[in-house]
Amino acid sequence: MPHLPLASFRPPLWGLRPSRGLPRSHALSTQSEPNGSAISQRNREAKQKRLRQKQAALEAGIVQKTKSPAESSKAWTPKEIVLYEIPTEHGEKKDVSRPLPPAYSPQYVEAAWYPWWVREGFFKPEYQARLPQATRETFSMCIPPPNVTGSLHIGHALTVAIQDALVRWHRMRGDQVLWVPGSDHAGIATQAVVEKQLWKERGVRRHELSREDFLREVWKWKEEKGGEICEQLRVLGASLDWDRECFTMDAGSSVAVTEAFVRLYKAGLLYRSRQLVNWSCALRSAISDIEVESRPLPGCTELRLPDSPTPVSFGLLFSVAFPVDGEPDAEVVVGTTRPETLPGDVAVAVHPDDSRYTHLHRRQLRHPLTGQLLPLITDCAVQPHLGTGAVKVTPAHSPADAELGARHGLSPLSVIAEDGTMTSLCGDWLQGLHRFVAREKILSALRERGLFRGFQDHPMVLPICSRSGDVVEYLPKSQWFVRCQEMGDRAAKGDTKDCWVVGRTEAEAREVAAELTGRPGAELILERDPDVLDTWFSSALFPFSALGWPQETPDLAHFYPLSLLETGSDLLLFWVGRMVMLGTQLTGQLPFSKVLLHSMVRDRQGRKMSKSLGNVLDPRDIISGVELQVLQEKLRDGNLDPAELVIAASAQRKDFPHGIPECGTDALRFALCSHGALGGDLHLSVSEVLSFRHFCNKIWNALRFVLNALGEKFIPQPAEELSPASPMDAWILSCLARTARDCERGFLTCELALVTHALHHFWLHNLCDVYLEAVKPVLLHLPHPPGPLQVLFSCADVGLRLLAPLMPFLAEELWQRLPPRPGGAPAPSICVAPYPSARSLEHWHQPELERHFSRVQEAVQALRALRATYQLTKARPRVLLQSSEPGDQGLFEAFLEPLGTLGHCGAVGLLPPAAAAPSGWAQAPLSDTVQVYMELQGLVDPQTHLPRLAARRHKLQKQLDGLIARTPSEGEAETQRQQRLSSLQLELSKLDKAASHLRHLMDVSPSPGEL
């Protein structure tokens, strides 16, 4: 699937054009809708609509479920795009002297930082060793080398996001970090792609080229196309040491493969044997188990296959009669799903205890095609309850039959060739025919001979080559195998027909051959084996070959074994197991001591990512945004067959009716890391990523507020000298210290979901929603009091450093604009700045204060609910709190001013415990001991407000009646239904109480003396 090069890639603008709103001298390029105000008008209308919905939910006391991803995907509107256009040389530091744009724009934020990071060497362990916070510990990882044939999908992005977050945290912590990049030559996949290109451009097949010529074509293709993965990794912000990049076919890897081959052979762990292999006739190559897709068929299914002239039916069981020799009317009927293998049958097998065939034991049958005699054998592996209980035995084309044939000493007959045509052993009438054409000819011959007994639907699992789409054939091949079951067992029985010698070079091989044969090496003719081990062999060496093995390099001595191996759970056996076995055998050490497995990424419908389903996403499409039309064009440019293309295109139109909005790298990384490592499959939706883009905007606006409040002359205090001047300051610093502790625990245990949750909660719910709102009135006083400013700075500085491993671009952009702390040279980048430790901030942590303030927040929610009930939009009513517990008085007294600010109220006071409730004031209980009173006199007109309450009550009563009358839907949890019933009943009760209170206000007007 072709992709636009990133240099020319621009996100879709959905019909937007450059705005004239900002002058060019600002070095910002903004793009907005024509007539400028249209998008603003729509945004205002959408915001008002959301506010009305939020108010309705608050009135109902119901926490609405989040919209489904399908609904949410239609709700987004294009955001204003701001481009960074200050002239900056590639690798030079970004200019941060200009003011921040008014809103967060990923393209502006992510510009220029990555080349600077690389040029400065921040990702190299040699740089990190010089950091002031440097420890003596190392942390090393290798990226699971992606196949060079294609591009990264969202599953790869999950791997990168997790690994990079861990790597960046260790680097900021002071560890010497090495993260090795690399890609896999993906033998079969690359071969298939290059072969298609050769045939398309030159009309040449692989077999028409020499080995050297074909390898040159592979390298040529790799140089042209292989850079896309590296570009994607850079876009994702992966902090890899690019000077140590590896490719599993480069010179170093080739030396490692050769050395491993020789050592394993000498140890008796590598042997050559003729065994059945998974064979792709379309590719004319053996393929590994992981490249075989097991496709379940419910019954008769037609499939279009490569090189097959017509569709082929599968999922059918054909019944064929084998006459009993010497008994004209006796026969044994066997069932087969593969009539084309009949010429390779060497026996018929039944279970020894099957009474239907006891009288035929040790008899012989006539082959229905050739008339040759075949033995009827007995074997306990036969399942008598399936079909007729008799099975044909084809050892050359069935793994199960090969085992059965070996037990009974049967010689296999190979009747299907490498190209999928029938061999000469089938006779002239079949030789050279395509296997599925031969199938029809064989069935016709059986009908003519009266030995065909019909067919029926038969559910089955069909092995499909994932690379070519062809049906996998099982063929006997002489191949090299690694003895994994018993790696220490040297009793390997190899192929005795040929004399194989193994050497690192031809000269070494000739020397070994001379020693074996007793003849001079110059007289011997050596022929290099054209066969290769599968690509998993070189990938299994990657943890140590990437560090220079078999040479004793400094990297190998310093960074091996690796600290951690992080990969997908689906690769546990295919890759992780191979690395453990070969690493232990060849280096004497486990290649890593810890393995972190992440979940499989699935779409919002729970389906595995598949090109044929049209749900495979390029991370760049989520990062930069893409129009539906472009997504559909990518599908059409792919290699889907027409039927699959229709399904995939339809799924895309349903999932992304308006395309994909621009979300940015930081939002995508944060969304991916917010899921547990092994918490089941990861169902990622674009709407979830978009919500984290909104979170980025919250952080952006918070820093704009902080920077504006600090001004140009602000000088930060050292963190250890900062002492909170108010309870609110103490509370936010305590929250910050707790967040640092939670982040540290999450990184130490590799539970990144804990980190993302802690950071999201601090930035959104502690800092933005509470502290910034509470401190705004304080900052209206001039000059600004110093206490809150120092606290604001610390929250920004520490908060951004906590965030940096997960959102590196946003954190760098904002942190660079903070004034440096006095004393000592500041870190040049946030990615090498010290990560805040829990111990260094422990003196700020006050759990008891946080528990107290949670009671204040409950009061804030109660006040906001009262305001919503009585629809007090602009009025700032007076508030009184009353508690029967003396200790609560002091608790609330410390936070009276922020309580009024956050509750959007006027003056807040305390009512003595024994005092009577103020007449005419609205009341809400906080607990059994605490009541909240809000003044309504003169702020609410009962005659106007009562009809509104009645209308809202009627609406809610209708909802309640409908919910009671409705039969619960299938799968609906009864607890959720009861919760909704209770919420509606509670809100109706509140409305009744409010209506009663308003009617009372109409009759009684309290005098000031009563207060």
mmCIF file of N, CA and C in Angstrom, residues 518-580:
data_model
loop_
_atom_site.group_PDB
_atom_site.id
_atom_site.type_symbol
_atom_site.label_atom_id
_atom_site.label_comp_id
_atom_site.label_asym_id
_atom_site.label_seq_id
_atom_site.Cartn_x
_atom_site.Cartn_y
_atom_site.Cartn_z
ATOM 1 N N GLY A 518 39.344 -37.398 3.314
ATOM 2 C CA GLY A 518 40.717 -37.850 3.167
ATOM 3 C C GLY A 518 41.326 -37.492 1.831
ATOM 4 N N ARG A 519 40.710 -36.588 1.106
ATOM 5 C CA ARG A 519 41.207 -36.173 -0.205
ATOM 6 C C ARG A 519 41.632 -34.704 -0.144
ATOM 7 N N PRO A 520 42.530 -34.300 -1.028
ATOM 8 C CA PRO A 520 42.954 -32.898 -1.043
ATOM 9 C C PRO A 520 41.775 -31.972 -1.320
ATOM 10 N N GLY A 521 41.725 -30.854 -0.582
ATOM 11 C CA GLY A 521 40.606 -29.930 -0.733
ATOM 12 C C GLY A 521 40.467 -29.382 -2.131
ATOM 13 N N ALA A 522 41.609 -29.234 -2.849
ATOM 14 C CA ALA A 522 41.550 -28.645 -4.194
ATOM 15 C C ALA A 522 40.831 -29.559 -5.174
ATOM 16 N N GLU A 523 40.803 -30.873 -4.876
ATOM 17 C CA GLU A 523 40.159 -31.813 -5.787
ATOM 18 C C GLU A 523 38.650 -31.910 -5.564
ATOM 19 N N LEU A 524 38.165 -31.361 -4.468
ATOM 20 C CA LEU A 524 36.753 -31.509 -4.115
ATOM 21 C C LEU A 524 35.913 -30.422 -4.779
ATOM 22 N N ILE A 525 34.694 -30.816 -5.143
ATOM 23 C CA ILE A 525 33.737 -29.861 -5.703
ATOM 24 C C ILE A 525 32.699 -29.559 -4.630
ATOM 25 N N LEU A 526 32.634 -28.301 -4.234
ATOM 26 C CA LEU A 526 31.674 -27.878 -3.208
ATOM 27 C C LEU A 526 30.547 -27.085 -3.856
ATOM 28 N N GLU A 527 29.344 -27.376 -3.441
ATOM 29 C CA GLU A 527 28.175 -26.650 -3.946
ATOM 30 C C GLU A 527 27.436 -26.037 -2.760
ATOM 31 N N ARG A 528 27.260 -24.727 -2.784
ATOM 32 C CA ARG A 528 26.586 -24.046 -1.665
ATOM 33 C C ARG A 528 25.102 -24.378 -1.671
ATOM 34 N N ASP A 529 24.585 -24.698 -0.482
ATOM 35 C CA ASP A 529 23.160 -25.010 -0.359
ATOM 36 C C ASP A 529 22.351 -23.734 -0.617
ATOM 37 N N PRO A 530 21.441 -23.756 -1.595
ATOM 38 C CA PRO A 530 20.641 -22.552 -1.866
ATOM 39 C C PRO A 530 19.555 -22.311 -0.829
ATOM 40 N N ASP A 531 19.305 -23.300 0.033
ATOM 41 C CA ASP A 531 18.238 -23.170 1.019
ATOM 42 C C ASP A 531 18.697 -22.293 2.181
ATOM 43 N N VAL A 532 17.718 -21.733 2.911
ATOM 44 C CA VAL A 532 18.019 -20.876 4.061
ATOM 45 C C VAL A 532 17.110 -21.243 5.217
ATOM 46 N N LEU A 533 17.539 -20.856 6.421
ATOM 47 C CA LEU A 533 16.643 -20.941 7.565
ATOM 48 C C LEU A 533 15.627 -19.816 7.460
ATOM 49 N N ASP A 534 14.475 -19.979 8.130
ATOM 50 C CA ASP A 534 13.470 -18.918 8.007
ATOM 51 C C ASP A 534 13.935 -17.661 8.741
ATOM 52 N N THR A 535 13.217 -16.567 8.485
ATOM 53 C CA THR A 535 13.639 -15.257 8.986
ATOM 54 C C THR A 535 13.632 -15.187 10.506
ATOM 55 N N TRP A 536 12.885 -16.103 11.147
ATOM 56 C CA TRP A 536 12.848 -16.084 12.612
ATOM 57 C C TRP A 536 14.195 -16.446 13.211
ATOM 58 N N PHE A 537 15.029 -17.145 12.432
ATOM 59 C CA PHE A 537 16.339 -17.517 12.952
ATOM 60 C C PHE A 537 17.186 -16.271 13.205
ATOM 61 N N SER A 538 17.274 -15.387 12.201
ATOM 62 C CA SER A 538 18.072 -14.171 12.388
ATOM 63 C C SER A 538 17.442 -13.250 13.417
ATOM 64 N N SER A 539 16.097 -13.221 13.467
ATOM 65 C CA SER A 539 15.425 -12.392 14.479
ATOM 66 C C SER A 539 15.699 -12.908 15.881
ATOM 67 N N ALA A 540 15.860 -14.221 16.015
ATOM 68 C CA ALA A 540 16.121 -14.801 17.326
ATOM 69 C C ALA A 540 17.505 -14.423 17.849
ATOM 70 N N LEU A 541 18.411 -14.056 16.944
ATOM 71 C CA LEU A 541 19.750 -13.628 17.346
ATOM 72 C C LEU A 541 19.818 -12.143 17.651
ATOM 73 N N PHE A 542 18.756 -11.416 17.369
ATOM 74 C CA PHE A 542 18.787 -9.958 17.382
ATOM 75 C C PHE A 542 19.255 -9.354 18.708
ATOM 76 N N PRO A 543 18.836 -9.874 19.890
ATOM 77 C CA PRO A 543 19.251 -9.227 21.141
ATOM 78 C C PRO A 543 20.763 -9.138 21.319
ATOM 79 N N PHE A 544 21.508 -10.100 20.745
ATOM 80 C CA PHE A 544 22.961 -10.025 20.901
ATOM 81 C C PHE A 544 23.683 -9.714 19.582
ATOM 82 N N SER A 545 23.122 -10.103 18.440
ATOM 83 C CA SER A 545 23.769 -9.752 17.171
ATOM 84 C C SER A 545 23.732 -8.240 16.958
ATOM 85 N N ALA A 546 22.676 -7.573 17.453
ATOM 86 C CA ALA A 546 22.580 -6.117 17.314
ATOM 87 C C ALA A 546 23.638 -5.400 18.146
ATOM 88 N N LEU A 547 24.205 -6.099 19.132
ATOM 89 C CA LEU A 547 25.240 -5.515 19.980
ATOM 90 C C LEU A 547 26.643 -5.936 19.535
ATOM 91 N N GLY A 548 26.735 -6.614 18.370
ATOM 92 C CA GLY A 548 28.047 -6.920 17.809
ATOM 93 C C GLY A 548 28.470 -8.367 17.872
ATOM 94 N N TRP A 549 27.693 -9.240 18.540
ATOM 95 C CA TRP A 549 28.061 -10.662 18.597
ATOM 96 C C TRP A 549 28.207 -11.200 17.187
ATOM 97 N N PRO A 550 29.164 -12.068 16.881
ATOM 98 C CA PRO A 550 30.013 -12.847 17.798
ATOM 99 C C PRO A 550 31.288 -12.142 18.267
ATOM 100 N N GLN A 551 31.482 -10.891 17.845
ATOM 101 C CA GLN A 551 32.656 -10.156 18.331
ATOM 102 C C GLN A 551 32.430 -9.737 19.791
ATOM 103 N N GLU A 552 33.503 -9.650 20.535
ATOM 104 C CA GLU A 552 33.420 -9.205 21.931
ATOM 105 C C GLU A 552 33.456 -7.674 21.956
ATOM 106 N N THR A 553 32.337 -7.057 21.656
ATOM 107 C CA THR A 553 32.279 -5.591 21.554
ATOM 108 C C THR A 553 31.989 -4.960 22.908
ATOM 109 N N PRO A 554 32.330 -3.671 23.081
ATOM 110 C CA PRO A 554 31.978 -2.978 24.335
ATOM 111 C C PRO A 554 30.473 -2.967 24.588
ATOM 112 N N ASP A 555 29.675 -2.804 23.520
ATOM 113 C CA ASP A 555 28.218 -2.811 23.702
ATOM 114 C C ASP A 555 27.741 -4.144 24.238
ATOM 115 N N LEU A 556 28.289 -5.239 23.711
ATOM 116 C CA LEU A 556 27.874 -6.569 24.166
ATOM 117 C C LEU A 556 28.245 -6.760 25.630
ATOM 118 N N ALA A 557 29.423 -6.293 26.011
ATOM 119 C CA ALA A 557 29.866 -6.446 27.398
ATOM 120 C C ALA A 557 29.058 -5.571 28.354
ATOM 121 N N HIS A 558 28.647 -4.393 27.879
ATOM 122 C CA HIS A 558 28.013 -3.418 28.776
ATOM 123 C C HIS A 558 26.488 -3.560 28.836
ATOM 124 N N PHE A 559 25.866 -3.928 27.720
ATOM 125 C CA PHE A 559 24.404 -3.880 27.651
ATOM 126 C C PHE A 559 23.725 -5.246 27.496
ATOM 127 N N TYR A 560 24.510 -6.327 27.455
ATOM 128 C CA TYR A 560 23.909 -7.660 27.341
ATOM 129 C C TYR A 560 24.152 -8.415 28.631
ATOM 130 N N PRO A 561 23.152 -9.136 29.144
ATOM 131 C CA PRO A 561 21.793 -9.328 28.628
ATOM 132 C C PRO A 561 20.972 -8.029 28.690
ATOM 133 N N LEU A 562 19.929 -7.984 27.858
ATOM 134 C CA LEU A 562 19.032 -6.842 27.851
ATOM 135 C C LEU A 562 18.278 -6.756 29.172
ATOM 136 N N SER A 563 17.889 -5.546 29.545
ATOM 137 C CA SER A 563 17.159 -5.352 30.801
ATOM 138 C C SER A 563 15.725 -5.842 30.700
ATOM 139 N N LEU A 564 15.135 -5.700 29.516
ATOM 140 C CA LEU A 564 13.710 -5.999 29.358
ATOM 141 C C LEU A 564 13.433 -6.325 27.898
ATOM 142 N N LEU A 565 12.509 -7.255 27.688
ATOM 143 C CA LEU A 565 11.993 -7.519 26.348
ATOM 144 C C LEU A 565 10.505 -7.227 26.380
ATOM 145 N N GLU A 566 10.087 -6.235 25.609
ATOM 146 C CA GLU A 566 8.679 -5.870 25.549
ATOM 147 C C GLU A 566 8.165 -6.172 24.147
ATOM 148 N N THR A 567 7.062 -6.926 24.073
ATOM 149 C CA THR A 567 6.515 -7.290 22.764
ATOM 150 C C THR A 567 5.069 -7.723 22.925
ATOM 151 N N GLY A 568 4.441 -8.056 21.806
ATOM 152 C CA GLY A 568 3.052 -8.507 21.827
ATOM 153 C C GLY A 568 2.932 -9.933 22.335
ATOM 154 N N SER A 569 1.839 -10.229 23.000
ATOM 155 C CA SER A 569 1.630 -11.571 23.552
ATOM 156 C C SER A 569 1.568 -12.632 22.465
ATOM 157 N N ASP A 570 1.238 -12.240 21.218
ATOM 158 C CA ASP A 570 1.138 -13.210 20.130
ATOM 159 C C ASP A 570 2.509 -13.712 19.675
ATOM 160 N N LEU A 571 3.590 -13.046 20.113
ATOM 161 C CA LEU A 571 4.936 -13.443 19.690
ATOM 162 C C LEU A 571 5.678 -14.234 20.765
ATOM 163 N N LEU A 572 4.985 -14.652 21.801
ATOM 164 C CA LEU A 572 5.644 -15.329 22.918
ATOM 165 C C LEU A 572 6.378 -16.582 22.455
ATOM 166 N N LEU A 573 5.727 -17.410 21.647
ATOM 167 C CA LEU A 573 6.355 -18.638 21.181
ATOM 168 C C LEU A 573 7.189 -18.412 19.930
ATOM 169 N N PHE A 574 6.663 -17.619 18.994
ATOM 170 C CA PHE A 574 7.327 -17.470 17.709
ATOM 171 C C PHE A 574 8.665 -16.746 17.803
ATOM 172 N N TRP A 575 8.742 -15.763 18.675
ATOM 173 C CA TRP A 575 9.968 -14.957 18.738
ATOM 174 C C TRP A 575 10.650 -15.052 20.096
ATOM 175 N N VAL A 576 9.899 -14.829 21.165
ATOM 176 C CA VAL A 576 10.507 -14.811 22.501
ATOM 177 C C VAL A 576 11.131 -16.160 22.822
ATOM 178 N N GLY A 577 10.402 -17.246 22.558
ATOM 179 C CA GLY A 577 10.933 -18.580 22.829
ATOM 180 C C GLY A 577 12.207 -18.868 22.055
ATOM 181 N N ARG A 578 12.247 -18.461 20.785
ATOM 182 C CA ARG A 578 13.447 -18.672 19.968
ATOM 183 C C ARG A 578 14.638 -17.893 20.527
ATOM 184 N N MET A 579 14.397 -16.637 20.938
ATOM 185 C CA MET A 579 15.479 -15.832 21.485
ATOM 186 C C MET A 579 16.046 -16.450 22.759
ATOM 187 N N VAL A 580 15.162 -16.963 23.610
ATOM 188 C CA VAL A 580 15.611 -17.557 24.867
ATOM 189 C C VAL A 580 16.479 -18.787 24.597
#
